[in-house]
Amino acid sequence: MYKYSGFLYLYSVAGVNRVLQTIALTESKVYHMEADKLNKGHIIYVDGSALKTVDTTSGSITLIAGKATNHGFKESSNIQKALFHHITGFVQAKMSDRCTAVLVVDAGNNCIRYILRNKNNTVGTLAGRCGTVGGFTDNAYMRYAMFDRPQNIIIDRLNPKRFIVTDRDNHALRSITLNGKFSRGSVATLVKSDELLYEPQGIIQDRRSGDFIVSIAHAIVRVWQSHSKSHYLTVLAGSNGGYGWKIDKTFEKSSFNYPGDIMPLNKGGVSPMLIAGNNLHLMKEDRVVTLCDGDGKSKRFMYSSECNITNPTSLLAL
């Protein structure tokens, strides 16, 4: 499933590969989406500066928090009155059978927020100094730390109380480690490099090794969970120095232009994986291939008449 240009496409990749359903959303750019952990058959997605859910059966849409086109900074016990400024990612952390916390990357406010979805719905600040200019500061008290246009967040599989953030304009991977629920915790830097980790955005975690697979400006890289200060990542595909789209190439010869979401197709590891960006691509074995290039000619993945993707931004396996 992918989202682009105001539409959510649901498709089958087993047997005949074709679109099953199209759901119209909005013209806002969706940077991330996940299956709703509270409501089966629903998807949570970003709509500008708001979070919404869509029922994949009926197509009905419900607002969770924020306002799509009205950005700012406001926290409220009424989550629909809270304001965000350009949401780029989120992750759900299930607190109980009746409560899920959504940790929201509020890129425009340079901080990480939380939404508690229970009978006492609330919005609060988890980490960073919301509403301030971007900066770079680690801190034992997470709300005193500083981020600069953070993009995405995941839960560390090796430590469920630790969250990993791609901090784009700091060219870094940052960690938020909780000591308690949401009142105490610290922010630290895992890796920072203006050259090797330039503008990180998408992130997933290798289920086997615990390493992080990250999309940066012109490449896909692996950041090792255990590393030294001088040797901490390898380039999987693309180049830190080159840009553009050179796909249907070996890893070394391929290149990217700001790839976004990454989605593994193998539950046991990270390869093969889908990559969203200017087009939809598959990274497998020793090559990166184009699944659908937006001109209606690709037949690798879907019928050519349905291959009209424009700048896909988010991927999700249901």
Short mmCIF file of C-alpha atoms in Angstrom, two decimals:
data_model
loop_
_atom_site.label_atom_id
_atom_site.label_comp_id
_atom_site.label_asym_id
_atom_site.label_seq_id
_atom_site.Cartn_x
_atom_site.Cartn_y
_atom_site.Cartn_z
CA MET A 1 0.00 0.00 0.00
CA TYR A 2 1.27 3.48 -0.74
CA LYS A 3 0.06 7.06 -0.55
CA TYR A 4 0.61 9.72 -3.19
CA SER A 5 -0.97 12.95 -4.41
CA GLY A 6 -4.02 12.70 -2.20
CA PHE A 7 -4.77 9.02 -2.80
CA LEU A 8 -4.26 5.86 -0.79
CA TYR A 9 -3.73 2.79 -2.98
CA LEU A 10 -4.27 -0.70 -1.57
CA TYR A 11 -2.89 -3.48 -3.71
CA SER A 12 -2.11 -7.18 -3.69
CA VAL A 13 1.42 -8.44 -4.24
CA ALA A 14 0.44 -12.12 -4.17
CA GLY A 15 -0.69 -13.81 -7.36
CA VAL A 16 -1.93 -11.10 -9.72
CA ASN A 17 -0.29 -7.83 -8.75
CA ARG A 18 -2.91 -5.16 -9.18
CA VAL A 19 -4.65 -2.35 -7.34
CA LEU A 20 -7.50 -3.57 -5.11
CA GLN A 21 -8.90 -0.28 -3.89
CA THR A 22 -8.32 3.46 -4.15
CA ILE A 23 -9.24 5.82 -1.30
CA ALA A 24 -9.26 9.58 -1.86
CA LEU A 25 -7.66 11.49 1.01
CA THR A 26 -6.48 15.08 0.59
CA GLU A 27 -3.88 16.96 -1.37
CA SER A 28 -1.57 17.20 1.65
CA LYS A 29 1.64 15.21 1.51
CA VAL A 30 1.56 12.07 3.65
CA TYR A 31 4.98 11.39 5.14
CA HIS A 32 4.08 8.33 7.16
CA MET A 33 1.28 5.87 7.91
CA GLU A 34 0.75 2.83 10.14
CA ALA A 35 -1.94 0.28 10.85
CA ASP A 36 -4.01 1.62 13.76
CA LYS A 37 -3.27 -0.45 16.89
CA LEU A 38 -6.53 0.59 18.54
CA ASN A 39 -8.89 0.08 15.60
CA LYS A 40 -8.53 -2.97 13.39
CA GLY A 41 -8.95 -2.24 9.69
CA HIS A 42 -7.95 1.42 10.11
CA ILE A 43 -4.79 3.26 9.09
CA ILE A 44 -3.31 6.27 10.87
CA TYR A 45 -1.74 8.75 8.48
CA VAL A 46 -0.25 12.24 8.44
CA ASP A 47 -2.24 14.96 6.70
CA GLY A 48 -0.11 18.10 6.78
CA SER A 49 -0.11 19.19 10.42
CA ALA A 50 -2.74 16.66 11.54
CA LEU A 51 -3.07 12.97 12.27
CA LYS A 52 -6.09 11.15 10.88
CA THR A 53 -7.42 7.61 10.56
CA VAL A 54 -9.03 6.07 7.50
CA ASP A 55 -11.24 2.99 7.45
CA THR A 56 -9.83 0.77 4.69
CA THR A 57 -13.25 -0.77 4.09
CA SER A 58 -15.53 2.26 3.94
CA GLY A 59 -12.96 4.98 3.24
CA SER A 60 -14.35 7.14 6.07
CA ILE A 61 -11.81 9.52 7.66
CA THR A 62 -11.62 10.61 11.31
CA LEU A 63 -9.43 13.33 12.79
CA ILE A 64 -7.20 12.30 15.71
CA ALA A 65 -5.35 15.53 16.45
CA GLY A 66 -4.23 18.80 14.92
CA LYS A 67 -5.41 20.73 11.87
CA ALA A 68 -4.16 19.80 8.41
CA THR A 69 -3.63 23.32 7.07
CA ASN A 70 -3.46 25.34 10.30
CA HIS A 71 -0.04 24.91 11.88
CA GLY A 72 1.39 26.21 15.14
CA PHE A 73 2.12 24.95 18.63
CA LYS A 74 -0.60 24.22 21.14
CA GLU A 75 -1.09 21.47 23.70
CA SER A 76 -4.56 20.63 24.93
CA SER A 77 -6.57 18.05 26.84
CA ASN A 78 -8.83 18.16 23.77
CA ILE A 79 -6.49 16.58 21.24
CA GLN A 80 -8.43 17.90 18.24
CA LYS A 81 -7.67 21.46 19.42
CA ALA A 82 -3.93 20.82 19.68
CA LEU A 83 -1.72 22.33 16.97
CA PHE A 84 1.33 20.88 15.23
CA HIS A 85 3.66 22.34 12.62
CA HIS A 86 4.37 19.91 9.77
CA ILE A 87 4.23 16.33 11.05
CA THR A 88 6.73 14.09 9.25
CA GLY A 89 6.55 10.84 11.21
CA PHE A 90 5.11 9.00 14.19
CA VAL A 91 5.18 5.66 15.96
CA GLN A 92 2.59 3.95 18.16
CA ALA A 93 3.50 2.57 21.58
CA LYS A 94 0.76 0.45 23.10
CA MET A 95 0.41 1.29 26.80
CA SER A 96 -2.53 -1.02 27.57
CA ASP A 97 -5.54 -2.61 25.87
CA ARG A 98 -7.36 0.71 26.09
CA CYS A 99 -4.54 3.20 25.62
CA THR A 100 -2.06 3.76 22.82
CA ALA A 101 0.49 6.56 22.83
CA VAL A 102 1.36 8.06 19.46
CA LEU A 103 4.80 9.68 19.47
CA VAL A 104 4.69 12.41 16.83
CA VAL A 105 7.63 14.00 15.03
CA ASP A 106 6.69 17.70 14.90
CA ALA A 107 9.34 18.83 12.41
CA GLY A 108 8.26 22.47 12.19
CA ASN A 109 8.37 22.84 15.98
CA ASN A 110 11.69 20.91 16.23
CA CYS A 111 10.44 18.47 18.86
CA ILE A 112 8.80 15.14 19.57
CA ARG A 113 5.23 15.22 20.93
CA TYR A 114 2.96 12.53 22.32
CA ILE A 115 -0.75 11.85 21.98
CA LEU A 116 -2.43 9.62 24.55
CA ARG A 117 -5.42 7.93 22.94
CA ASN A 118 -7.67 6.90 25.82
CA LYS A 119 -10.71 8.29 27.63
CA ASN A 120 -8.58 11.26 28.77
CA ASN A 121 -7.03 12.13 25.42
CA THR A 122 -4.13 14.54 25.86
CA VAL A 123 -1.25 16.03 23.85
CA GLY A 124 2.11 16.82 25.45
CA THR A 125 5.81 17.32 24.70
CA LEU A 126 8.06 14.29 24.94
CA ALA A 127 11.47 15.67 23.92
CA GLY A 128 12.94 18.87 22.55
CA ARG A 129 12.08 22.53 22.97
CA CYS A 130 8.88 22.91 20.98
CA GLY A 131 8.37 26.12 19.06
CA THR A 132 12.03 27.18 19.11
CA VAL A 133 14.55 27.37 16.29
CA GLY A 134 16.44 24.19 15.53
CA GLY A 135 19.60 23.31 17.40
CA PHE A 136 21.73 20.44 18.60
CA THR A 137 21.86 19.57 22.29
CA ASP A 138 21.80 16.25 24.15
CA ASN A 139 20.43 16.33 27.66
CA ALA A 140 19.68 14.04 30.57
CA TYR A 141 16.35 15.87 30.78
CA MET A 142 14.77 15.18 27.39
CA ARG A 143 12.69 18.37 27.17
CA TYR A 144 15.86 20.47 27.34
CA ALA A 145 17.39 18.68 24.34
CA MET A 146 17.31 20.28 20.88
CA PHE A 147 16.52 18.88 17.43
CA ASP A 148 16.67 20.45 13.97
CA ARG A 149 13.91 19.35 11.58
CA PRO A 150 13.54 15.76 12.88
CA GLN A 151 11.85 13.45 10.36
CA ASN A 152 11.02 9.97 11.62
CA ILE A 153 10.91 7.85 14.76
CA ILE A 154 10.92 4.12 15.53
CA ILE A 155 10.97 1.95 18.66
CA ASP A 156 14.29 0.20 19.24
CA ARG A 157 13.48 -3.53 19.11
CA LEU A 158 16.39 -4.28 21.44
CA ASN A 159 15.17 -1.77 24.03
CA PRO A 160 11.42 -0.96 23.93
CA LYS A 161 11.98 2.08 26.18
CA ARG A 162 14.30 3.65 23.62
CA PHE A 163 13.16 5.53 20.51
CA ILE A 164 15.39 6.36 17.54
CA VAL A 165 14.88 9.66 15.67
CA THR A 166 16.28 10.74 12.31
CA ASP A 167 17.36 14.34 12.98
CA ARG A 168 17.61 15.65 9.43
CA ASP A 169 19.31 19.05 9.64
CA ASN A 170 21.67 17.83 12.37
CA HIS A 171 22.62 14.90 10.09
CA ALA A 172 22.25 12.56 13.04
CA LEU A 173 20.49 9.61 14.61
CA ARG A 174 19.30 10.54 18.09
CA SER A 175 17.91 8.33 20.85
CA ILE A 176 15.22 9.10 23.43
CA THR A 177 15.36 6.75 26.41
CA LEU A 178 12.44 6.81 28.84
CA ASN A 179 12.82 6.41 32.58
CA GLY A 180 9.17 5.99 33.46
CA LYS A 181 6.26 6.82 31.16
CA PHE A 182 6.57 10.26 29.58
CA SER A 183 7.75 12.47 32.42
CA ARG A 184 11.40 11.46 32.61
CA GLY A 185 14.02 10.47 30.06
CA SER A 186 17.18 11.50 28.24
CA VAL A 187 18.28 12.34 24.70
CA ALA A 188 21.60 11.14 23.29
CA THR A 189 23.29 11.05 19.89
CA LEU A 190 24.01 7.68 18.31
CA VAL A 191 25.69 8.89 15.12
CA LYS A 192 26.33 12.36 13.68
CA SER A 193 28.08 13.12 10.40
CA ASP A 194 27.44 15.98 7.98
CA GLU A 195 29.19 13.96 5.27
CA LEU A 196 28.19 10.32 5.80
CA LEU A 197 24.67 10.76 7.23
CA TYR A 198 23.53 13.78 5.23
CA GLU A 199 19.85 14.62 5.85
CA PRO A 200 18.52 11.28 7.15
CA GLN A 201 14.81 10.68 6.70
CA GLY A 202 13.33 7.15 6.56
CA ILE A 203 14.39 4.49 9.07
CA ILE A 204 13.67 0.83 9.78
CA GLN A 205 15.44 -1.72 11.96
CA ASP A 206 16.95 -5.04 10.93
CA ARG A 207 15.07 -7.67 12.95
CA ARG A 208 18.09 -9.95 13.00
CA SER A 209 21.01 -7.68 13.85
CA GLY A 210 19.25 -4.66 15.39
CA ASP A 211 21.08 -2.38 12.94
CA PHE A 212 19.28 0.66 11.51
CA ILE A 213 18.60 1.03 7.78
CA VAL A 214 18.34 4.73 6.94
CA SER A 215 17.49 6.68 3.80
CA ILE A 216 19.69 9.75 3.44
CA ALA A 217 19.89 12.38 0.70
CA HIS A 218 21.31 10.14 -2.03
CA ALA A 219 21.74 6.69 -0.55
CA ILE A 220 20.48 3.88 1.67
CA VAL A 221 22.86 3.16 4.55
CA ARG A 222 23.18 0.68 7.40
CA VAL A 223 24.06 2.16 10.80
CA TRP A 224 25.42 -0.51 13.10
CA GLN A 225 23.83 -0.98 16.51
CA SER A 226 27.31 -1.65 17.93
CA HIS A 227 29.96 0.59 16.42
CA SER A 228 33.10 2.57 17.07
CA LYS A 229 33.41 6.32 16.62
CA SER A 230 35.42 5.88 13.43
CA HIS A 231 33.52 2.99 11.82
CA TYR A 232 29.76 3.08 12.23
CA LEU A 233 27.96 2.71 8.90
CA THR A 234 28.09 1.11 5.48
CA VAL A 235 26.46 2.31 2.26
CA LEU A 236 24.01 -0.32 1.00
CA ALA A 237 23.03 1.42 -2.24
CA GLY A 238 23.60 4.78 -3.86
CA SER A 239 26.32 7.27 -3.06
CA ASN A 240 26.89 9.98 -0.49
CA GLY A 241 28.37 12.14 -3.22
CA GLY A 242 26.06 11.60 -6.20
CA TYR A 243 22.39 12.25 -6.74
CA GLY A 244 19.62 11.59 -9.25
CA TRP A 245 17.81 8.41 -10.22
CA LYS A 246 19.96 5.63 -11.67
CA ILE A 247 17.95 2.53 -10.98
CA ASP A 248 17.98 -0.94 -12.57
CA LYS A 249 21.62 -0.94 -11.54
CA THR A 250 23.81 -2.76 -9.08
CA PHE A 251 23.98 -1.22 -5.61
CA GLU A 252 27.27 0.50 -6.37
CA LYS A 253 26.01 2.10 -9.59
CA SER A 254 22.54 3.08 -8.41
CA SER A 255 21.77 6.55 -7.10
CA PHE A 256 18.85 8.26 -5.38
CA ASN A 257 17.41 11.71 -4.99
CA TYR A 258 16.05 12.01 -1.43
CA PRO A 259 14.47 8.58 -0.91
CA GLY A 260 11.86 8.47 1.85
CA ASP A 261 10.05 5.60 3.55
CA ILE A 262 11.59 2.13 3.51
CA MET A 263 9.56 -1.06 3.90
CA PRO A 264 11.03 -4.57 4.27
CA LEU A 265 9.20 -7.38 2.49
CA ASN A 266 10.90 -10.13 4.49
CA LYS A 267 9.70 -10.42 8.09
CA GLY A 268 12.99 -12.04 9.07
CA GLY A 269 15.28 -9.29 7.78
CA VAL A 270 15.45 -6.18 5.64
CA SER A 271 16.01 -7.56 2.13
CA PRO A 272 14.21 -7.28 -0.19
CA MET A 273 12.79 -3.83 0.59
CA LEU A 274 10.59 -1.24 -1.09
CA ILE A 275 11.79 2.37 -1.27
CA ALA A 276 9.52 5.38 -1.82
CA GLY A 277 10.83 8.58 -3.36
CA ASN A 278 10.44 10.11 -6.81
CA ASN A 279 9.17 6.67 -7.86
CA LEU A 280 8.59 3.24 -6.31
CA HIS A 281 11.63 0.95 -6.28
CA LEU A 282 12.60 -2.49 -5.08
CA MET A 283 16.00 -3.20 -3.55
CA LYS A 284 16.80 -6.92 -3.73
CA GLU A 285 19.79 -9.22 -3.90
CA ASP A 286 22.44 -7.08 -5.61
CA ARG A 287 20.30 -4.64 -7.58
CA VAL A 288 17.86 -1.75 -7.27
CA VAL A 289 15.03 -2.02 -9.80
CA THR A 290 12.15 0.24 -10.78
CA LEU A 291 8.73 -1.19 -9.94
CA CYS A 292 6.73 1.69 -11.29
CA ASP A 293 8.24 4.77 -12.86
CA GLY A 294 5.14 6.93 -13.15
CA ASP A 295 4.87 6.85 -16.95
CA GLY A 296 2.52 3.87 -17.15
CA LYS A 297 5.09 1.63 -18.86
CA SER A 298 6.32 -0.55 -16.02
CA LYS A 299 4.81 -4.03 -15.87
CA ARG A 300 7.00 -5.42 -13.11
CA PHE A 301 4.62 -4.71 -10.30
CA MET A 302 1.15 -3.73 -11.51
CA TYR A 303 -0.80 -3.50 -14.72
CA SER A 304 0.64 -0.70 -16.83
CA SER A 305 -2.64 1.26 -16.77
CA GLU A 306 -2.35 1.44 -12.97
CA CYS A 307 1.31 2.39 -12.91
CA ASN A 308 0.86 6.16 -12.57
CA ILE A 309 2.52 6.92 -9.25
CA THR A 310 3.59 10.51 -8.61
CA ASN A 311 6.10 11.03 -5.81
CA PRO A 312 5.06 8.22 -3.43
CA THR A 313 5.94 9.18 0.15
CA SER A 314 4.87 6.37 2.45
CA LEU A 315 4.66 2.58 2.48
CA LEU A 316 2.84 0.14 4.71
CA ALA A 317 2.30 -3.63 4.65
CA LEU A 318 -1.12 -4.68 5.92
#
